[in-house]
Each structure stands twice: as C-alpha cells, then as structure tokens.
PDB file of C-alpha atoms in Angstrom:
ATOM      1  CA  MET A 383      -0.316   0.263   0.245  1.00  0.00           C
ATOM      2  CA  ASP A 384       1.224   3.207  -1.379  1.00  0.00           C
ATOM      3  CA  SER A 385       2.233   5.316   2.250  1.00  0.00           C
ATOM      4  CA  THR A 386       3.061   8.581   0.291  1.00  0.00           C
ATOM      5  CA  PRO A 387      -0.163  10.821   1.972  1.00  0.00           C
ATOM      6  CA  HIS A 388      -2.683  12.264   0.004  1.00  0.00           C
ATOM      7  CA  ILE A 389      -4.401  15.513  -0.117  1.00  0.00           C
ATOM      8  CA  LEU A 390      -7.749  16.643  -1.440  1.00  0.00           C
ATOM      9  CA  VAL A 391      -7.643  20.301  -2.777  1.00  0.00           C
ATOM     10  CA  VAL A 392     -11.373  21.558  -2.840  1.00  0.00           C
ATOM     11  CA  ASP A 393     -12.290  24.931  -3.871  1.00  0.00           C
ATOM     12  CA  ASP A 394     -14.724  26.255  -6.655  1.00  0.00           C
ATOM     13  CA  HIS A 395     -11.118  28.344  -8.601  1.00  0.00           C
ATOM     14  CA  ARG A 396     -10.083  25.971 -11.391  1.00  0.00           C
ATOM     15  CA  ASP A 397      -6.685  27.476 -11.700  1.00  0.00           C
ATOM     16  CA  ILE A 398      -5.781  27.573  -7.709  1.00  0.00           C
ATOM     17  CA  ARG A 399      -6.818  23.752  -7.024  1.00  0.00           C
ATOM     18  CA  ASP A 400      -4.281  22.952 -10.505  1.00  0.00           C
ATOM     19  CA  LEU A 401      -1.668  25.399  -8.780  1.00  0.00           C
ATOM     20  CA  VAL A 402      -1.365  23.371  -5.443  1.00  0.00           C
ATOM     21  CA  ALA A 403      -1.848  20.071  -6.737  1.00  0.00           C
ATOM     22  CA  LYS A 404       0.851  20.999  -8.778  1.00  0.00           C
ATOM     23  CA  TYR A 405       2.778  22.034  -6.393  1.00  0.00           C
ATOM     24  CA  LEU A 406       2.427  19.240  -4.153  1.00  0.00           C
ATOM     25  CA  THR A 407       2.622  16.243  -6.483  1.00  0.00           C
ATOM     26  CA  LYS A 408       5.782  18.080  -7.661  1.00  0.00           C
ATOM     27  CA  ASN A 409       6.742  18.042  -3.412  1.00  0.00           C
ATOM     28  CA  GLY A 410       5.875  14.405  -3.180  1.00  0.00           C
ATOM     29  CA  TYR A 411       2.077  14.178  -2.073  1.00  0.00           C
ATOM     30  CA  ARG A 412      -0.562  12.472  -3.718  1.00  0.00           C
ATOM     31  CA  VAL A 413      -3.485  14.886  -5.145  1.00  0.00           C
ATOM     32  CA  SER A 414      -7.297  14.669  -5.488  1.00  0.00           C
ATOM     33  CA  VAL A 415      -9.184  17.924  -6.323  1.00  0.00           C
ATOM     34  CA  ALA A 416     -12.573  18.950  -6.351  1.00  0.00           C
ATOM     35  CA  ASP A 417     -14.657  21.899  -7.273  1.00  0.00           C
ATOM     36  CA  GLY A 418     -17.405  21.668  -4.060  1.00  0.00           C
ATOM     37  CA  GLY A 419     -19.126  19.694  -1.526  1.00  0.00           C
ATOM     38  CA  ALA A 420     -20.170  16.658  -4.028  1.00  0.00           C
ATOM     39  CA  ALA A 421     -17.607  16.252  -5.631  1.00  0.00           C
ATOM     40  CA  MET A 422     -15.678  16.255  -1.542  1.00  0.00           C
ATOM     41  CA  LYS A 423     -17.885  13.745  -0.204  1.00  0.00           C
ATOM     42  CA  LYS A 424     -17.787  12.234  -3.413  1.00  0.00           C
ATOM     43  CA  THR A 425     -14.110  11.747  -3.359  1.00  0.00           C
ATOM     44  CA  LEU A 426     -14.041  10.891  -0.106  1.00  0.00           C
ATOM     45  CA  ALA A 427     -16.059   7.895  -0.263  1.00  0.00           C
ATOM     46  CA  ALA A 428     -13.855   6.541  -2.689  1.00  0.00           C
ATOM     47  CA  SER A 429     -10.408   7.331  -1.196  1.00  0.00           C
ATOM     48  CA  VAL A 430      -8.282   7.223   2.213  1.00  0.00           C
ATOM     49  CA  ILE A 431      -7.323  10.958   2.664  1.00  0.00           C
ATOM     50  CA  ASP A 432      -4.120  12.100   4.928  1.00  0.00           C
ATOM     51  CA  LEU A 433      -5.973  15.517   4.855  1.00  0.00           C
ATOM     52  CA  VAL A 434      -8.100  18.495   3.196  1.00  0.00           C
ATOM     53  CA  VAL A 435      -7.145  21.872   1.984  1.00  0.00           C
ATOM     54  CA  LEU A 436     -10.885  23.855   2.400  1.00  0.00           C
ATOM     55  CA  ASP A 437     -11.549  26.623   0.518  1.00  0.00           C
ATOM     56  CA  LEU A 438     -13.824  28.648   2.604  1.00  0.00           C
ATOM     57  CA  MET A 439     -15.568  31.075   0.214  1.00  0.00           C
ATOM     58  CA  MET A 440     -17.813  28.908  -2.107  1.00  0.00           C
ATOM     59  CA  PRO A 441     -20.830  28.911  -3.768  1.00  0.00           C
ATOM     60  CA  GLY A 442     -23.454  26.139  -2.390  1.00  0.00           C
ATOM     61  CA  GLU A 443     -22.405  24.435   0.584  1.00  0.00           C
ATOM     62  CA  ASP A 444     -19.393  26.730   2.037  1.00  0.00           C
ATOM     63  CA  GLY A 445     -16.000  25.501   4.204  1.00  0.00           C
ATOM     64  CA  LEU A 446     -17.497  25.987   6.735  1.00  0.00           C
ATOM     65  CA  THR A 447     -20.019  23.778   6.558  1.00  0.00           C
ATOM     66  CA  LEU A 448     -18.390  21.526   5.290  1.00  0.00           C
ATOM     67  CA  CYS A 449     -15.732  22.017   7.872  1.00  0.00           C
ATOM     68  CA  ARG A 450     -18.505  21.064  10.331  1.00  0.00           C
ATOM     69  CA  ASP A 451     -19.389  18.047   9.058  1.00  0.00           C
ATOM     70  CA  LEU A 452     -16.363  16.599   8.890  1.00  0.00           C
ATOM     71  CA  ARG A 453     -15.314  17.467  11.979  1.00  0.00           C
ATOM     72  CA  ALA A 454     -18.560  15.358  13.560  1.00  0.00           C
ATOM     73  CA  GLN A 455     -17.889  12.425  11.891  1.00  0.00           C
ATOM     74  CA  ASN A 456     -13.911  12.530  11.600  1.00  0.00           C
ATOM     75  CA  ASN A 457     -10.562  13.810  12.530  1.00  0.00           C
ATOM     76  CA  LEU A 458      -9.235  14.405   8.915  1.00  0.00           C
ATOM     77  CA  PRO A 459      -6.880  17.712   9.491  1.00  0.00           C
ATOM     78  CA  VAL A 460      -8.549  20.420   7.673  1.00  0.00           C
ATOM     79  CA  ILE A 461      -5.990  23.568   6.293  1.00  0.00           C
ATOM     80  CA  MET A 462      -9.037  26.465   5.722  1.00  0.00           C
ATOM     81  CA  LEU A 463      -8.208  28.600   2.504  1.00  0.00           C
ATOM     82  CA  THR A 464      -9.917  31.950   2.555  1.00  0.00           C
ATOM     83  CA  ALA A 465      -9.873  35.603   0.473  1.00  0.00           C
ATOM     84  CA  MET A 466     -10.597  36.912   4.131  1.00  0.00           C
ATOM     85  CA  ALA A 467      -7.925  38.422   6.757  1.00  0.00           C
ATOM     86  CA  GLU A 468     -10.740  39.560   9.193  1.00  0.00           C
ATOM     87  CA  ASP A 469      -9.466  38.248  12.674  1.00  0.00           C
ATOM     88  CA  THR A 470     -13.287  36.844  13.508  1.00  0.00           C
ATOM     89  CA  ASP A 471     -13.039  34.346   9.834  1.00  0.00           C
ATOM     90  CA  ARG A 472     -10.367  32.878  11.386  1.00  0.00           C
ATOM     91  CA  VAL A 473     -11.344  32.358  14.655  1.00  0.00           C
ATOM     92  CA  ILE A 474     -15.118  30.810  13.412  1.00  0.00           C
ATOM     93  CA  GLY A 475     -12.360  28.850  11.118  1.00  0.00           C
ATOM     94  CA  LEU A 476     -10.815  27.798  14.193  1.00  0.00           C
ATOM     95  CA  GLU A 477     -13.750  26.544  16.592  1.00  0.00           C
ATOM     96  CA  MET A 478     -15.733  24.652  13.539  1.00  0.00           C
ATOM     97  CA  GLY A 479     -12.590  22.414  13.537  1.00  0.00           C
ATOM     98  CA  ALA A 480      -9.649  23.511  11.514  1.00  0.00           C
ATOM     99  CA  ASP A 481      -6.647  22.268  12.388  1.00  0.00           C
ATOM    100  CA  ASP A 482      -4.559  25.427  10.546  1.00  0.00           C
ATOM    101  CA  TYR A 483      -5.841  29.142   8.283  1.00  0.00           C
ATOM    102  CA  LEU A 484      -4.411  30.634   5.096  1.00  0.00           C
ATOM    103  CA  THR A 485      -5.460  33.588   3.449  1.00  0.00           C
ATOM    104  CA  LYS A 486      -5.297  33.883  -0.475  1.00  0.00           C
ATOM    105  CA  PRO A 487      -3.235  35.175  -2.153  1.00  0.00           C
ATOM    106  CA  PHE A 488      -0.427  32.629  -0.399  1.00  0.00           C
ATOM    107  CA  ASN A 489       2.941  31.156  -0.617  1.00  0.00           C
ATOM    108  CA  PRO A 490       2.312  27.403  -2.561  1.00  0.00           C
ATOM    109  CA  ARG A 491       6.173  27.245  -0.134  1.00  0.00           C
ATOM    110  CA  GLU A 492       4.623  28.280   3.520  1.00  0.00           C
ATOM    111  CA  LEU A 493       1.023  25.768   2.186  1.00  0.00           C
ATOM    112  CA  LEU A 494       3.188  22.310   1.972  1.00  0.00           C
ATOM    113  CA  ALA A 495       4.937  24.265   5.571  1.00  0.00           C
ATOM    114  CA  ARG A 496       1.879  23.954   6.920  1.00  0.00           C
ATOM    115  CA  ILE A 497       0.848  20.694   5.015  1.00  0.00           C
ATOM    116  CA  LYS A 498       3.856  19.227   6.710  1.00  0.00           C
ATOM    117  CA  ALA A 499       3.658  20.183  10.407  1.00  0.00           C
ATOM    118  CA  VAL A 500      -0.518  19.238  10.797  1.00  0.00           C
ATOM    119  CA  LEU A 501       0.306  15.995   9.485  1.00  0.00           C
ATOM    120  CA  ARG A 502       3.434  15.708  12.274  1.00  0.00           C
ATOM    121  CA  ARG A 503       1.083  16.548  14.972  1.00  0.00           C
ATOM    122  CA  ALA A 504      -1.978  14.068  13.369  1.00  0.00           C
ATOM    123  CA  ASN A 505       0.396  11.518  12.958  1.00  0.00           C
ATOM    124  CA  SER A 506       1.252  12.195  16.633  1.00  0.00           C
ATOM    125  CA  LEU A 507      -2.278  11.267  17.865  1.00  0.00           C
ATOM    126  CA  PRO A 508      -3.758   8.390  19.423  1.00  0.00           C
ATOM    127  CA  GLN A 509      -5.604   5.987  17.244  1.00  0.00           C
ATOM    128  CA  GLN A 510      -8.895   5.809  17.597  1.00  0.00           C
ATOM    129  CA  ARG A 511      -9.807   2.516  18.791  1.00  0.00           C
ATOM    130  CA  GLY A 512     -12.719   2.425  15.921  1.00  0.00           C
ATOM    131  CA  THR A 513     -14.591   5.555  15.204  1.00  0.00           C
ATOM    132  CA  LEU A 514     -17.194   6.559  15.977  1.00  0.00           C
ATOM    133  CA  SER A 515     -19.456   8.405  13.775  1.00  0.00           C
ATOM    134  CA  GLY A 516     -23.190   9.712  14.172  1.00  0.00           C
ATOM    135  CA  ASP A 517     -25.524  13.149  14.772  1.00  0.00           C
ATOM    136  CA  ARG A 518     -25.754  11.278  18.328  1.00  0.00           C
ATOM    137  CA  LEU A 519     -23.600   9.200  20.990  1.00  0.00           C
ATOM    138  CA  ALA A 520     -23.824   7.982  24.459  1.00  0.00           C
ATOM    139  CA  PHE A 521     -22.487   7.722  27.427  1.00  0.00           C
ATOM    140  CA  ASP A 522     -22.973   7.286  30.783  1.00  0.00           C
ATOM    141  CA  ARG A 523     -25.988   9.053  31.342  1.00  0.00           C
ATOM    142  CA  TRP A 524     -25.916  11.747  28.738  1.00  0.00           C
ATOM    143  CA  ILE A 525     -26.177  11.841  25.008  1.00  0.00           C
ATOM    144  CA  ILE A 526     -23.858  14.240  23.459  1.00  0.00           C
ATOM    145  CA  ASP A 527     -25.684  15.938  20.102  1.00  0.00           C
ATOM    146  CA  ASN A 528     -23.455  16.467  17.733  1.00  0.00           C
ATOM    147  CA  GLY A 529     -25.742  18.192  15.200  1.00  0.00           C
ATOM    148  CA  GLN A 530     -27.204  20.228  17.665  1.00  0.00           C
ATOM    149  CA  ARG A 531     -24.709  20.477  19.595  1.00  0.00           C
ATOM    150  CA  GLU A 532     -26.412  19.523  23.068  1.00  0.00           C
ATOM    151  CA  LEU A 533     -25.607  17.795  25.441  1.00  0.00           C
ATOM    152  CA  ILE A 534     -29.086  15.934  26.524  1.00  0.00           C
ATOM    153  CA  GLY A 535     -29.190  14.214  30.167  1.00  0.00           C
ATOM    154  CA  GLU A 536     -31.879  11.286  30.935  1.00  0.00           C
ATOM    155  CA  ASP A 537     -34.426  13.974  31.563  1.00  0.00           C
ATOM    156  CA  GLY A 538     -33.975  14.929  28.292  1.00  0.00           C
ATOM    157  CA  VAL A 539     -32.973  18.613  29.171  1.00  0.00           C
ATOM    158  CA  ALA A 540     -30.492  19.820  26.940  1.00  0.00           C
ATOM    159  CA  VAL A 541     -26.732  21.255  28.893  1.00  0.00           C
ATOM    160  CA  PRO A 542     -26.142  24.495  27.031  1.00  0.00           C
ATOM    161  CA  LEU A 543     -21.854  23.692  25.656  1.00  0.00           C
ATOM    162  CA  SER A 544     -19.585  26.046  24.845  1.00  0.00           C
ATOM    163  CA  THR A 545     -17.392  25.938  22.013  1.00  0.00           C
ATOM    164  CA  ALA A 546     -14.208  24.787  23.132  1.00  0.00           C
ATOM    165  CA  GLU A 547     -16.532  22.600  25.870  1.00  0.00           C
ATOM    166  CA  PHE A 548     -18.061  20.703  22.557  1.00  0.00           C
ATOM    167  CA  LEU A 549     -14.352  19.864  21.239  1.00  0.00           C
ATOM    168  CA  LEU A 550     -13.416  18.678  24.445  1.00  0.00           C
ATOM    169  CA  LEU A 551     -16.160  16.537  25.275  1.00  0.00           C
ATOM    170  CA  SER A 552     -16.062  15.458  21.440  1.00  0.00           C
ATOM    171  CA  ALA A 553     -12.162  14.896  21.214  1.00  0.00           C
ATOM    172  CA  PHE A 554     -12.477  12.420  24.591  1.00  0.00           C
ATOM    173  CA  LEU A 555     -15.760  10.228  23.263  1.00  0.00           C
ATOM    174  CA  GLN A 556     -13.708   9.180  19.755  1.00  0.00           C
ATOM    175  CA  HIS A 557     -10.469   8.147  21.718  1.00  0.00           C
ATOM    176  CA  PRO A 558     -12.214   6.185  25.103  1.00  0.00           C
ATOM    177  CA  LYS A 559      -9.917   5.050  27.840  1.00  0.00           C
ATOM    178  CA  LEU A 560      -6.982   6.147  26.052  1.00  0.00           C
ATOM    179  CA  VAL A 561      -4.348   8.518  28.089  1.00  0.00           C
ATOM    180  CA  LEU A 562      -4.100  12.196  26.544  1.00  0.00           C
ATOM    181  CA  SER A 563      -1.747  14.421  26.742  1.00  0.00           C
ATOM    182  CA  ARG A 564      -2.560  18.421  27.329  1.00  0.00           C
ATOM    183  CA  ASP A 565      -0.500  18.902  24.067  1.00  0.00           C
ATOM    184  CA  GLN A 566      -2.322  16.220  22.092  1.00  0.00           C
ATOM    185  CA  LEU A 567      -5.591  17.423  23.607  1.00  0.00           C
ATOM    186  CA  LEU A 568      -4.882  20.903  22.375  1.00  0.00           C
ATOM    187  CA  ASP A 569      -3.704  19.331  19.186  1.00  0.00           C
ATOM    188  CA  LEU A 570      -7.132  17.636  18.466  1.00  0.00           C
ATOM    189  CA  THR A 571      -9.896  20.321  19.780  1.00  0.00           C
ATOM    190  CA  SER A 572      -7.951  23.189  18.344  1.00  0.00           C
ATOM    191  CA  GLY A 573      -5.104  22.588  16.146  1.00  0.00           C
ATOM    192  CA  ARG A 574      -2.003  25.555  15.802  1.00  0.00           C
ATOM    193  CA  ALA A 575      -3.815  28.472  17.367  1.00  0.00           C
ATOM    194  CA  ALA A 576      -5.216  26.707  20.723  1.00  0.00           C
ATOM    195  CA  SER A 577      -3.895  30.582  21.841  1.00  0.00           C
ATOM    196  CA  ALA A 578      -7.025  31.865  19.344  1.00  0.00           C
ATOM    197  CA  PHE A 579      -9.449  31.060  22.003  1.00  0.00           C
ATOM    198  CA  ASP A 580      -8.265  28.718  24.593  1.00  0.00           C
ATOM    199  CA  ARG A 581      -6.842  29.686  27.742  1.00  0.00           C
ATOM    200  CA  SER A 582      -5.793  25.921  29.100  1.00  0.00           C
ATOM    201  CA  ILE A 583      -6.689  22.134  29.071  1.00  0.00           C
ATOM    202  CA  ASP A 584      -7.133  22.219  32.482  1.00  0.00           C
ATOM    203  CA  ASN A 585      -9.405  24.760  32.896  1.00  0.00           C
ATOM    204  CA  GLN A 586     -11.771  23.374  30.503  1.00  0.00           C
ATOM    205  CA  VAL A 587     -11.878  19.674  31.802  1.00  0.00           C
ATOM    206  CA  SER A 588     -12.720  21.940  35.069  1.00  0.00           C
ATOM    207  CA  ARG A 589     -15.855  23.414  33.291  1.00  0.00           C
ATOM    208  CA  LEU A 590     -16.779  19.922  31.610  1.00  0.00           C
ATOM    209  CA  ARG A 591     -16.192  17.941  34.724  1.00  0.00           C
ATOM    210  CA  ARG A 592     -18.768  20.337  36.777  1.00  0.00           C
ATOM    211  CA  LYS A 593     -21.569  20.017  34.133  1.00  0.00           C
ATOM    212  CA  ILE A 594     -20.982  15.883  32.496  1.00  0.00           C
ATOM    213  CA  GLU A 595     -19.933  14.739  35.972  1.00  0.00           C
ATOM    214  CA  ALA A 596     -22.272  12.828  39.173  1.00  0.00           C
ATOM    215  CA  ASP A 597     -19.310  14.650  41.797  1.00  0.00           C
ATOM    216  CA  PRO A 598     -16.903  17.195  39.437  1.00  0.00           C
ATOM    217  CA  LYS A 599     -14.218  16.783  42.808  1.00  0.00           C
ATOM    218  CA  LYS A 600     -14.546  13.057  42.261  1.00  0.00           C
ATOM    219  CA  PRO A 601     -14.538  12.558  39.450  1.00  0.00           C
ATOM    220  CA  GLU A 602     -15.167   9.316  37.416  1.00  0.00           C
ATOM    221  CA  LEU A 603     -15.538  10.146  33.554  1.00  0.00           C
ATOM    222  CA  ILE A 604     -12.713  12.152  33.159  1.00  0.00           C
ATOM    223  CA  LYS A 605      -9.435  10.492  35.407  1.00  0.00           C
ATOM    224  CA  THR A 606      -6.459  12.835  35.383  1.00  0.00           C
ATOM    225  CA  VAL A 607      -3.346   9.947  34.385  1.00  0.00           C
ATOM    226  CA  TRP A 608      -0.811  11.738  36.930  1.00  0.00           C
ATOM    227  CA  GLY A 609       2.262  12.765  34.605  1.00  0.00           C
ATOM    228  CA  GLY A 610       0.317  11.831  31.493  1.00  0.00           C
ATOM    229  CA  GLY A 611      -3.155  13.088  30.528  1.00  0.00           C
ATOM    230  CA  TYR A 612      -6.706  12.924  31.272  1.00  0.00           C
ATOM    231  CA  SER A 613      -8.364   9.253  29.705  1.00  0.00           C
ATOM    232  CA  PHE A 614     -12.383   9.332  29.587  1.00  0.00           C
ATOM    233  CA  THR A 615     -12.817   6.502  30.771  1.00  0.00           C
ATOM    234  CA  ALA A 616     -16.965   5.841  30.303  1.00  0.00           C
ATOM    235  CA  ASP A 617     -18.078   3.396  27.819  1.00  0.00           C
ATOM    236  CA  VAL A 618     -19.853   5.234  24.162  1.00  0.00           C
ATOM    237  CA  THR A 619     -21.755   4.058  21.887  1.00  0.00           C
ATOM    238  CA  PRO A 620     -23.780   5.238  18.718  1.00  0.00           C
ATOM    239  CA  VAL A 621     -27.589   5.974  19.866  1.00  0.00           C
TER     240      VAL A 621
END
C-alpha cells in the first residue's frame, strides 16, 4: 500500500486547484481535487484522504459548513483557505474544527510547510479504537447531539456547551479509555492556534467535569493521569 500522504484540495477556482495540486505533486504528495462539497464527499467515499485543503468561500455549501460536517464524522485534518483576513473569520474557522488557516493570496511553500506541520501533529495523536460516527453518541447517563452541539441528560433537558467544551468532549468520545496528553488534547480541539480562544486544557476539563460528572470533585468519567494527561473512562455507543 502506498504510504505517501494523500491530499484533497477543495476549491471552486480551477486555477488555484491546479496550482496547488501541481506544487504538492512536485513535492511528493498524492493529490486529488474537487470543485465543491458534492465532489469532495464523492472523493472521500472513494479514497483514503490524509488531509483536506478547503476553501472557505464557495457557492452552495461553504467551507465552514463542510468543515463542521467533516469534524462531526472524524478527525481528518483540515487547512482552510480564504480571501478574507478578518480575525473573526479565522477564529470561526478554527472553532468549526479546522487545524490551520491560510489567507489568499498565499505562497505555495507556506501551504506546504503548514501541511507538513499538521500531518506531523496528526500522526503523533493516538489511533482511535474504531471511529464513532453519527449525530448522537451515548455515554454514562448522557447523550451528545453532534448536529445541535447539545448535551442531553436522562431527563431530556439539554445542557449548553461552549464551543471549547463541545470540542473537548468530542475529542474524549472519539478516544475513550486512552490517555491523552494536554498537547494532544490541544491538537484535537484547537490545532496550532489554540491560544486564539483557549486558556488551558486544565481549565476546560474542570468546566466540563462540572457539567457531566456526578461529583466534579471526585471525577469518574474524566480521570487525571498524573504525568500523562487525561483519560475518558466511559463506554461510548452510537444512538
């Protein structure tokens, strides 16, 4: 099996697709291209993709919507491209789950460097014990609705989650019973720009424990592993 990383470039501008594909191919990557969401999904269904370079502004389903859908299904690395340089757009993209962000026009060498960095981080993360997909996942006495980004208790009442809490809980649910270091959790939840909207993983874990633990002072679901990080102990099943 070919171990060369396979990159999917999704952009509605043909000249940008061709330029990026040619440059990445020249630098040793396998490359597929797509002109929008439908073609992206078709390629993902037919091929094993290691990273998606995704344009933010496209007709039909835009990059934010596609990135959110990708993140709800798996942890496939995503680098977003956009002609907009506003900090708000950058943070929204990262909150949707993008691993990095590059503003057009860009130097292909910079994109290549960022692809290498994101793949390096992704390869350092623990492997999932079977990908858990679906709109709703159950654990302990809770159900998380990925589509609505809601945490639902046994009484059917939804508990609000911040973006950071939702991403952290999703990371734990996709890696149950594995020890995740603080750096790995930052990569899973925020990518390289964690400081843009996160303070610390420890603070996020404390806030999340207050919402899901029967006794946050004696946590049973999110265990602290001294010298290691954190481990999510509950069984996770699709609903």
